[in-house]
Amino acid sequence: MKDRVVKDIGAKEHELKWENQDWSLIYKRVRNLRRRIYQKTQQKKWNQVRSLMKLMLRSQANLLLSISRVTETNQGRKTAGIDGQKVLTNPGREKLYKEMSSFSPWKAKPVKRVLIPKANGKKRPLGIPVVKDRIMQSMVKNALEPSWETRFEWNNSGFRPGRSTHDAIDQCHRRLMKGMDKWVLDADIKGAFDNISHEFLIHKLGNIPGLELIKQWLKAGYVENEVFNPTDSGTPQGGIISPLLANIALDGLGESLSAYVKVKEYKSSPKAKRQRITKQKLPRFGFCRYADDFIVTAENKEDLENLIPDIKQWLSKRGLQFNLEKTKIINCEKGFNFLGFNIRQYNGHCITKPEKTKTLNFLQRIRDWLKKHKDVTAEAVINYLNPVLKGWGNYYRFGASKNVFGYVDHEIWKTLWLWAKRRHKNKGKRWIARKYFSKDWRFKAEITNRRGNKQSITLTKLYDIPITRHIQVKGNNSPDDPKLIQYWENRKTSYGKVLLAKGSRLYKIATKQKWKCPYCKEHLYNGKELHQHHIKQIKDGGYESEDNLQLIHKSCHTKLHAAQGA
């Protein structure tokens, strides 16, 4: 198949300077290829889908974007695999590009296994691939994901572009509203990532470009305590492509549940001249899945008990089984925890609140940090706590969280009061209050800004964060669908308007930029961290004014200064 982007293909080596790349063009090329794969899959033109996937795997833009994501954007960029290699500089990225541009038979390396703590005190394994395998996985994911986006069930919200945990929570809320279901099967799969059947997964993927690479990653094994262990099942948690492979393996449960229906009868109004009974077929079960956690809802407990053997059989074909410790059938009036929220019916009305355990653990982490940092300045406390509080508050702002926010604010205030009293045992309470708290009892710090002027900064209060309703992604809409470009642009902008207070300086700057990053021309709220960039730097006489500030992605800010030689 011919492609219009001729310069973007081939295994020929390209000399390049990392800081001189046109990232807006790179994003555009990869995005356009993804949309073409999505569109041809919808049309079931499989030969063209295969050709476009091959084109994606050979794309220079895809390679550059994958290197950028693995070495600049991803949180695990500073974590090395078994070879100890980390790439954090532009010369290192240029060398990686040169090595991976030249064609050579690929040999996947084992992952490095580390154990990370879970909330319940146990530990879960995390497999860390080497840098080159991570880059190649990102490239294969860009080729594979758009095709599967057309096939995934709409009620699957986990690890899919444009979707989040809040879509899953909203789906639960809709199914458990007044007059709907009363019982919930809160299910959890035992070691889903570690036990998925390789044979089933490979069969479901079919004969696709990149299949041999996927087979290598599945069978690469892992190294723990310098001992190699083979892998006969599962996809390593920590691999970039692992969530997508898990989604593919677990896809189809909602469709199998849709075969169960119930018949509801509706009687016409007593005032009607002719009395009629209308019958309607409706789904017997509600279903919502996020990664390996899913819930099934029903009107009565017996239906769910009868359904469990069928789900067990469905899971067994994939080499999976229920985690009996976490799987249970619950009445909605007692409530259950799902994705950090407690979902419960109060007098028939479904309410979602922050989970109590998560709230207490969050407070404990703040208390522990303050105990370990008794001697830091009030400015350091605010600089550490403000991003933490905003992040936690923005996650829970889509539930009925106002009372919990007030409780957390009060507990943090008490902790900060004790922290201040320990620092000044010889001072009175009034002196401490004047030094560390404003007139409305907000924790404050006096600082000297970059221009040498004195100013006061305060701690964020969760109670000030407005509660807003999350709008669930409509049906099976995907960011890769070329017909829905404006839908996703509007959705990202709406999300940005929720996070930035209307009328604030940042809101005005974002509006002025039409919610686009000036460097990469992508939407500001595409999942990346943001940074305030000074057009004219402070050291050169620039001011903290709207005219001199831009909102820009943090990774783009790094590239921008590298290109300027700063």
XYZ file of C-alpha atoms in Angstrom:
566
model
C 0.000 0.000 0.000
C 1.291 3.476 -0.883
C 1.399 6.176 1.722
C 1.452 9.908 1.195
C 4.014 10.463 3.968
C 6.969 9.119 1.971
C 9.686 10.547 4.198
C 8.158 8.841 7.210
C 8.767 5.229 6.165
C 11.579 2.795 5.767
C 14.442 1.328 7.745
C 16.981 3.804 6.380
C 19.115 5.502 9.014
C 18.338 9.162 9.631
C 20.723 11.643 11.181
C 18.821 13.912 13.525
C 19.144 16.320 16.404
C 16.575 15.561 19.089
C 15.928 19.163 20.082
C 15.260 20.200 16.449
C 12.346 17.824 15.801
C 8.952 19.179 14.741
C 6.847 17.457 17.391
C 3.545 18.841 16.144
C 4.191 17.070 12.809
C 5.247 13.850 14.565
C 2.055 13.773 16.648
C -0.011 14.523 13.547
C 1.505 11.666 11.516
C 1.001 9.055 14.245
C -2.527 10.296 14.979
C -3.492 10.153 11.296
C -2.184 6.605 10.950
C -4.115 5.519 14.052
C -7.305 7.022 12.636
C -6.830 5.244 9.309
C -6.339 1.899 11.090
C -9.497 2.519 13.131
C -11.531 3.483 10.061
C -10.430 0.506 7.942
C -11.148 -1.880 10.841
C -14.668 -0.454 11.096
C -15.092 -1.101 7.386
C -13.618 -4.626 7.834
C -11.037 -4.042 5.112
C -8.565 -6.401 6.736
C -5.864 -6.305 4.046
C -5.670 -2.535 4.333
C -5.652 -2.801 8.132
C -2.624 -5.118 7.968
C -0.842 -2.796 5.543
C -1.469 0.232 7.747
C -0.280 -1.634 10.853
C 2.939 -2.555 9.029
C 3.292 1.084 8.019
C 2.906 2.126 11.670
C 5.623 -0.332 12.737
C 8.003 1.148 10.128
C 7.080 4.762 10.833
C 9.865 7.151 11.816
C 7.306 9.338 13.643
C 6.071 6.343 15.655
C 9.649 5.495 16.675
C 10.418 9.081 17.708
C 7.163 9.414 19.642
C 7.731 6.071 21.396
C 11.266 7.066 22.421
C 9.913 10.363 23.753
C 7.174 8.650 25.779
C 9.478 6.030 27.289
C 12.401 8.333 28.105
C 10.707 11.710 28.748
C 7.046 11.318 29.724
C 6.465 7.954 31.442
C 6.787 7.859 35.218
C 9.086 4.819 35.031
C 11.670 6.498 32.790
C 14.219 6.588 35.627
C 13.797 2.864 36.354
C 16.181 0.513 34.553
C 15.582 -3.054 33.397
C 17.980 -5.980 33.805
C 20.630 -4.251 31.639
C 20.759 -1.233 34.002
C 20.228 1.184 31.102
C 18.422 4.494 31.610
C 18.157 7.107 28.860
C 17.573 10.609 30.228
C 19.595 12.840 27.875
C 19.110 13.984 24.286
C 22.381 12.411 23.024
C 21.212 9.119 24.543
C 17.854 9.424 22.744
C 19.612 10.161 19.445
C 21.772 7.064 19.903
C 18.676 4.970 20.679
C 16.963 6.252 17.543
C 19.991 5.413 15.383
C 20.261 1.890 16.825
C 16.540 1.131 16.468
C 16.251 2.649 12.972
C 18.548 0.009 11.492
C 16.778 -3.282 10.806
C 17.902 -6.265 12.872
C 16.145 -9.404 14.168
C 14.527 -8.542 17.498
C 15.310 -10.548 20.619
C 13.272 -9.605 23.676
C 15.074 -9.589 27.021
C 13.602 -10.851 30.322
C 11.939 -8.308 32.603
C 13.311 -7.292 35.967
C 10.835 -8.294 38.669
C 10.414 -6.134 41.756
C 7.765 -6.348 44.490
C 5.775 -3.241 45.368
C 3.479 -2.907 48.419
C -0.324 -3.035 48.098
C -2.884 -1.258 50.274
C -3.707 -4.489 52.164
C -0.078 -4.992 53.238
C 0.700 -7.638 50.628
C 3.027 -7.143 47.668
C 2.429 -7.472 43.960
C 5.042 -8.214 41.304
C 6.022 -5.581 38.776
C 7.959 -6.540 35.652
C 10.253 -3.838 34.235
C 11.368 -4.389 30.612
C 14.602 -2.910 29.243
C 14.332 0.485 27.521
C 14.449 -0.853 23.950
C 11.679 -3.377 24.649
C 9.544 -0.600 26.167
C 10.020 1.513 23.043
C 9.151 -1.373 20.738
C 6.090 -2.199 22.873
C 4.914 1.405 22.513
C 5.301 1.149 18.727
C 3.345 -2.122 18.539
C 0.664 -0.678 20.832
C 0.143 2.270 18.450
C -0.409 -0.224 15.625
C -2.651 -2.633 17.551
C -4.756 -0.389 19.807
C -6.781 1.550 17.168
C -7.969 -1.696 15.586
C -9.167 -3.102 18.918
C -10.817 0.195 19.896
C -13.504 -0.615 17.320
C -14.149 -4.010 18.960
C -13.950 -3.367 22.702
C -17.184 -3.319 24.698
C -18.473 0.118 25.609
C -18.688 -0.781 29.337
C -14.926 -1.464 29.523
C -13.224 1.705 30.836
C -9.831 0.416 31.973
C -6.594 1.471 30.232
C -8.309 2.800 27.128
C -7.549 6.162 25.497
C -9.952 8.891 26.569
C -11.496 6.850 29.407
C -10.927 6.783 33.151
C -12.092 5.253 36.414
C -14.789 7.925 36.579
C -16.472 6.467 33.490
C -16.726 3.124 35.314
C -18.066 4.790 38.471
C -20.676 6.717 36.468
C -21.808 3.498 34.774
C -22.255 1.852 38.213
C -24.209 4.844 39.428
C -26.563 4.724 36.440
C -27.310 1.033 36.956
C -27.917 1.410 40.706
C -30.131 4.496 40.594
C -33.587 4.480 42.148
C -35.803 1.798 40.696
C -32.905 -0.128 39.167
C -30.797 -3.036 40.496
C -30.408 -3.843 44.202
C -27.679 -6.519 44.281
C -24.057 -6.437 43.139
C -21.505 -9.141 42.382
C -18.273 -7.347 43.316
C -15.764 -9.547 41.488
C -11.996 -9.644 41.411
C -9.815 -11.917 39.250
C -6.970 -13.715 40.993
C -3.634 -12.577 39.565
C -5.164 -11.609 36.219
C -1.975 -10.201 34.700
C 0.066 -13.198 35.872
C -2.262 -15.996 34.763
C -3.741 -15.068 31.375
C -3.391 -18.015 28.999
C -0.810 -17.305 26.307
C -2.462 -19.733 23.895
C -5.873 -18.079 24.259
C -4.426 -14.579 23.874
C -2.378 -15.419 20.763
C -5.387 -17.153 19.196
C -7.572 -14.087 19.892
C -5.008 -11.684 18.438
C -4.939 -13.610 15.172
C -2.334 -13.287 12.438
C -1.356 -9.635 12.816
C 1.845 -7.672 12.120
C 3.966 -7.687 15.279
C 2.576 -11.011 16.575
C 6.038 -12.591 16.767
C 7.218 -9.679 18.924
C 4.252 -10.129 21.261
C 5.035 -13.853 21.559
C 8.610 -12.989 22.540
C 7.475 -10.560 25.246
C 5.040 -13.125 26.649
C 7.696 -15.848 26.779
C 10.700 -13.676 27.730
C 10.628 -14.677 31.417
C 11.736 -12.579 34.388
C 14.788 -12.147 36.607
C 14.272 -11.997 40.380
C 17.176 -11.962 42.839
C 19.524 -12.596 39.863
C 17.701 -15.856 39.033
C 15.988 -16.347 35.653
C 12.429 -17.710 35.702
C 10.464 -18.720 32.572
C 6.905 -17.446 31.980
C 4.256 -19.873 30.739
C 1.293 -17.554 31.347
C 0.433 -13.924 32.025
C 1.623 -10.532 30.826
C 4.152 -8.702 33.055
C 2.726 -5.712 34.931
C 4.984 -2.827 34.047
C 5.102 -3.495 30.313
C 3.618 -0.725 28.155
C 1.616 -3.178 26.043
C 0.472 -5.384 28.973
C -2.759 -3.467 29.823
C -3.850 -3.624 26.184
C -3.175 -7.378 25.993
C -5.107 -7.924 29.247
C -8.041 -5.920 27.850
C -8.031 -8.058 24.698
C -8.027 -11.280 26.727
C -10.867 -10.126 29.019
C -13.024 -8.635 26.267
C -16.394 -10.318 25.667
C -17.822 -10.907 29.149
C -20.347 -8.091 28.742
C -21.490 -9.548 25.438
C -22.007 -12.981 27.001
C -24.083 -11.401 29.810
C -26.251 -9.587 27.263
C -27.738 -12.978 26.302
C -29.620 -12.948 29.642
C -32.783 -10.881 29.372
C -35.818 -10.127 31.495
C -39.321 -9.129 30.461
C -40.954 -6.106 32.083
C -44.634 -5.308 31.800
C -45.928 -1.759 31.636
C -49.618 -1.026 32.232
C -51.296 1.938 30.617
C -52.649 4.766 32.773
C -55.889 4.002 34.699
C -57.416 7.072 33.028
C -56.831 5.645 29.544
C -59.902 4.501 27.618
C -58.289 1.202 26.643
C -56.204 -0.648 29.168
C -53.069 -2.168 27.612
C -50.119 -4.155 28.862
C -46.847 -3.552 27.001
C -43.982 -6.028 27.342
C -40.344 -5.025 26.894
C -37.166 -7.116 26.893
C -34.374 -5.618 28.995
C -30.873 -6.801 30.029
C -31.119 -8.932 33.169
C -27.668 -7.891 34.344
C -25.719 -4.662 34.427
C -21.990 -4.935 33.797
C -18.989 -2.648 34.283
C -15.286 -3.520 34.053
C -12.114 -1.611 34.783
C -9.004 -3.711 34.027
C -9.373 -6.927 36.063
C -11.979 -5.494 38.478
C -15.610 -5.790 37.425
C -19.098 -5.711 38.892
C -22.331 -7.345 37.778
C -25.636 -5.937 39.032
C -29.083 -7.545 39.201
C -32.515 -7.091 40.789
C -32.168 -10.107 43.100
C -29.452 -12.177 44.723
C -30.548 -15.507 43.220
C -29.825 -14.342 39.661
C -26.244 -13.489 40.596
C -25.715 -16.783 42.445
C -26.910 -18.690 39.380
C -24.648 -16.616 37.139
C -21.381 -17.272 38.996
C -20.745 -20.770 37.485
C -21.126 -19.331 33.971
C -18.602 -16.570 34.696
C -16.193 -19.104 36.213
C -16.391 -21.154 33.024
C -15.828 -18.037 30.903
C -12.753 -17.114 32.963
C -11.317 -20.650 32.929
C -11.015 -20.536 29.120
C -8.613 -17.643 29.639
C -6.657 -19.408 32.395
C -8.251 -17.249 35.103
C -10.325 -17.701 38.249
C -12.065 -15.621 40.901
C -10.152 -14.193 43.849
C -12.430 -15.679 46.535
C -11.134 -13.270 49.211
C -12.423 -10.234 47.327
C -15.385 -11.617 45.340
C -18.740 -11.299 47.081
C -22.439 -10.606 46.503
C -23.589 -7.457 48.304
C -26.853 -5.645 48.859
C -26.528 -2.061 47.627
C -27.995 -0.739 50.867
C -24.877 -2.010 52.670
C -22.598 -0.492 50.034
C -19.394 -1.690 48.378
C -16.026 -0.224 47.418
C -15.021 0.140 43.780
C -12.024 2.055 42.356
C -11.541 4.144 45.508
C -15.224 5.075 45.909
C -17.874 3.700 48.242
C -21.104 3.135 46.295
C -24.253 2.737 48.378
C -28.009 3.195 48.189
C -29.533 5.510 50.784
C -33.343 5.262 50.811
C -33.219 4.044 47.237
C -30.875 6.797 46.022
C -27.358 5.782 44.907
C -24.559 7.914 46.396
C -20.829 7.647 45.623
C -18.414 8.860 48.288
C -14.644 8.555 48.818
C -13.803 5.170 50.323
C -13.197 5.448 54.065
C -9.999 3.370 54.055
C -8.527 5.426 51.198
C -9.340 8.650 53.052
C -7.734 7.475 56.302
C -4.664 6.184 54.465
C -4.326 9.514 52.677
C -4.406 11.391 55.981
C -1.903 8.982 57.517
C 0.556 9.545 54.660
C 0.395 13.303 55.289
C 0.888 12.827 59.042
C 3.849 10.512 58.445
C 5.463 13.014 56.069
C 5.110 15.858 58.574
C 6.585 13.706 61.349
C 9.616 12.941 59.191
C 10.016 16.603 58.188
C 9.818 18.453 61.489
C 12.484 20.980 60.546
C 11.440 22.022 57.024
C 10.048 25.488 56.390
C 6.358 26.288 56.099
C 7.025 27.102 52.439
C 8.367 23.556 51.842
C 5.282 22.070 53.537
C 2.937 24.044 51.264
C 4.945 23.254 48.131
C 4.774 19.544 48.968
C 1.160 19.352 50.144
C -0.577 21.557 47.558
C -0.024 19.243 44.544
C -0.912 16.216 46.694
C -4.157 17.790 47.935
C -5.156 19.051 44.480
C -4.538 15.653 42.909
C -6.557 13.812 45.573
C -9.335 16.396 45.493
C -9.586 16.388 41.690
C -9.998 12.596 41.703
C -12.865 12.670 44.222
C -14.535 15.902 43.068
C -16.881 13.856 40.854
C -18.566 12.154 43.834
C -20.581 13.278 46.857
C -17.361 14.339 48.578
C -18.036 17.719 50.193
C -18.385 16.403 53.753
C -15.299 14.220 53.375
C -13.330 17.192 52.019
C -14.319 19.212 55.082
C -13.261 16.364 57.393
C -9.874 15.970 55.659
C -9.261 19.751 55.814
C -9.973 19.741 59.558
C -7.693 16.759 60.232
C -4.863 18.328 58.235
C -5.331 21.603 60.128
C -5.021 19.743 63.459
C -1.888 17.956 62.228
C -0.307 21.234 61.079
C -1.164 22.906 64.392
C 0.651 20.148 66.286
C 3.555 20.372 63.805
C 3.850 24.120 64.464
C 3.592 23.691 68.269
C 6.416 21.116 68.246
C 8.647 23.589 66.420
C 8.045 26.391 68.922
C 7.593 24.868 72.368
C 8.524 28.143 74.065
C 6.015 30.257 72.168
C 2.357 30.883 72.939
C -0.609 29.804 70.847
C -1.351 33.330 69.641
C 2.213 33.792 68.390
C 2.022 30.454 66.526
C -1.352 31.361 65.047
C -0.032 34.730 63.755
C 3.083 33.160 62.248
C 1.578 30.104 60.528
C -2.120 30.865 59.970
C -4.044 33.612 58.204
C -7.100 35.355 59.639
C -9.377 32.650 58.205
C -7.073 29.951 59.682
C -5.426 28.836 56.471
C -1.869 27.552 56.835
C 0.444 30.162 55.282
C 4.069 30.969 54.575
C 5.846 34.242 53.823
C 8.190 33.922 50.850
C 10.394 36.053 48.632
C 9.432 35.742 44.988
C 11.812 35.657 42.012
C 11.856 39.458 41.855
C 12.822 39.794 45.511
C 9.401 40.933 46.725
C 7.654 39.540 49.799
C 4.411 37.629 49.317
C 2.228 35.133 51.170
C 1.237 31.663 49.952
C -1.437 29.434 51.535
C -2.313 25.761 51.689
C -5.044 24.469 49.381
C -8.372 23.686 51.078
C -10.217 20.700 49.645
C -13.552 22.210 50.658
C -12.988 24.983 48.082
C -12.900 22.445 45.243
C -16.360 22.482 43.626
C -18.192 19.164 43.222
C -18.937 18.505 39.554
C -20.593 15.677 37.682
C -18.476 13.508 35.401
C -19.933 13.030 31.924
C -19.465 9.417 30.834
C -17.964 8.742 27.400
C -20.872 8.155 25.046
C -21.243 4.544 23.873
C -18.104 3.152 22.263
C -16.712 6.530 21.171
C -12.953 6.496 20.618
C -10.349 9.254 20.135
C -9.162 7.290 17.085
C -12.488 7.768 15.287
C -11.926 10.479 12.614
C -15.635 11.368 12.757
C -15.423 12.381 16.429
C -12.515 14.842 16.408
C -14.635 17.746 17.674
C -16.345 15.560 20.323
C -12.998 14.710 21.938
C -11.661 18.264 21.627
C -14.755 19.591 23.427
C -14.475 16.875 26.066
C -10.846 17.726 26.866
C -11.661 21.427 27.003
C -14.603 20.790 29.353
C -12.310 18.781 31.624
C -9.766 21.621 31.623
C -12.464 24.134 32.543
C -13.379 21.960 35.530
C -9.779 21.859 36.789
C -8.979 25.537 36.252
C -11.058 28.011 38.238
C -13.065 30.208 35.867
C -11.650 33.716 35.782
C -8.259 32.684 37.164
C -5.034 33.675 35.438
C -4.368 30.139 34.179
C -7.915 29.856 32.832
C -7.461 33.086 30.867
C -4.102 31.922 29.508
C -5.541 28.543 28.433
C -8.498 30.273 26.743
C -6.161 32.656 24.949
C -4.186 29.639 23.647
C -7.458 27.941 22.595
C -6.541 25.119 25.005
C -3.578 24.052 22.845
C 0.083 23.603 23.787
C 2.010 26.246 21.774
C 4.929 23.824 21.259
C 3.411 20.494 20.149
C 0.001 21.928 19.087
C -1.740 19.121 21.017
C -4.559 19.766 23.509
C -3.343 20.948 26.912
C -5.318 18.237 28.709
C -4.083 15.130 26.920
C -2.844 13.409 30.088
C 0.505 15.195 30.388
C 1.664 17.406 33.241
C 1.464 21.158 32.615
C 4.012 23.895 33.252
C 3.897 27.714 33.253
C 6.435 28.961 30.700
C 7.796 32.522 30.695
C 8.112 33.832 27.132
C 10.673 36.341 28.371
C 12.552 34.804 31.291
C 12.582 36.483 34.696
C 16.379 36.802 34.585
C 16.021 38.794 31.363
C 13.445 41.154 32.862
C 10.235 39.181 32.200
C 7.153 39.615 34.387
C 4.587 37.249 35.951
C 1.847 38.676 33.744
C -0.636 36.931 31.470
C 1.046 38.399 28.377
C 4.379 36.840 29.366
C 3.066 33.413 30.388
C 2.117 30.298 28.436
C 0.648 26.992 29.592
C 2.747 24.241 28.080
C 3.310 20.515 28.645
C 6.194 19.896 31.031
C 7.935 17.553 28.576
C 7.509 20.181 25.834
C 8.997 22.811 28.158
C 12.123 20.668 28.561
C 12.432 20.247 24.769
C 11.869 23.976 24.222
C 14.723 25.031 26.515
C 16.985 22.341 25.052
C 16.322 23.741 21.561
C 17.101 27.269 22.814
C 20.333 26.042 24.373
C 19.150 27.052 27.853
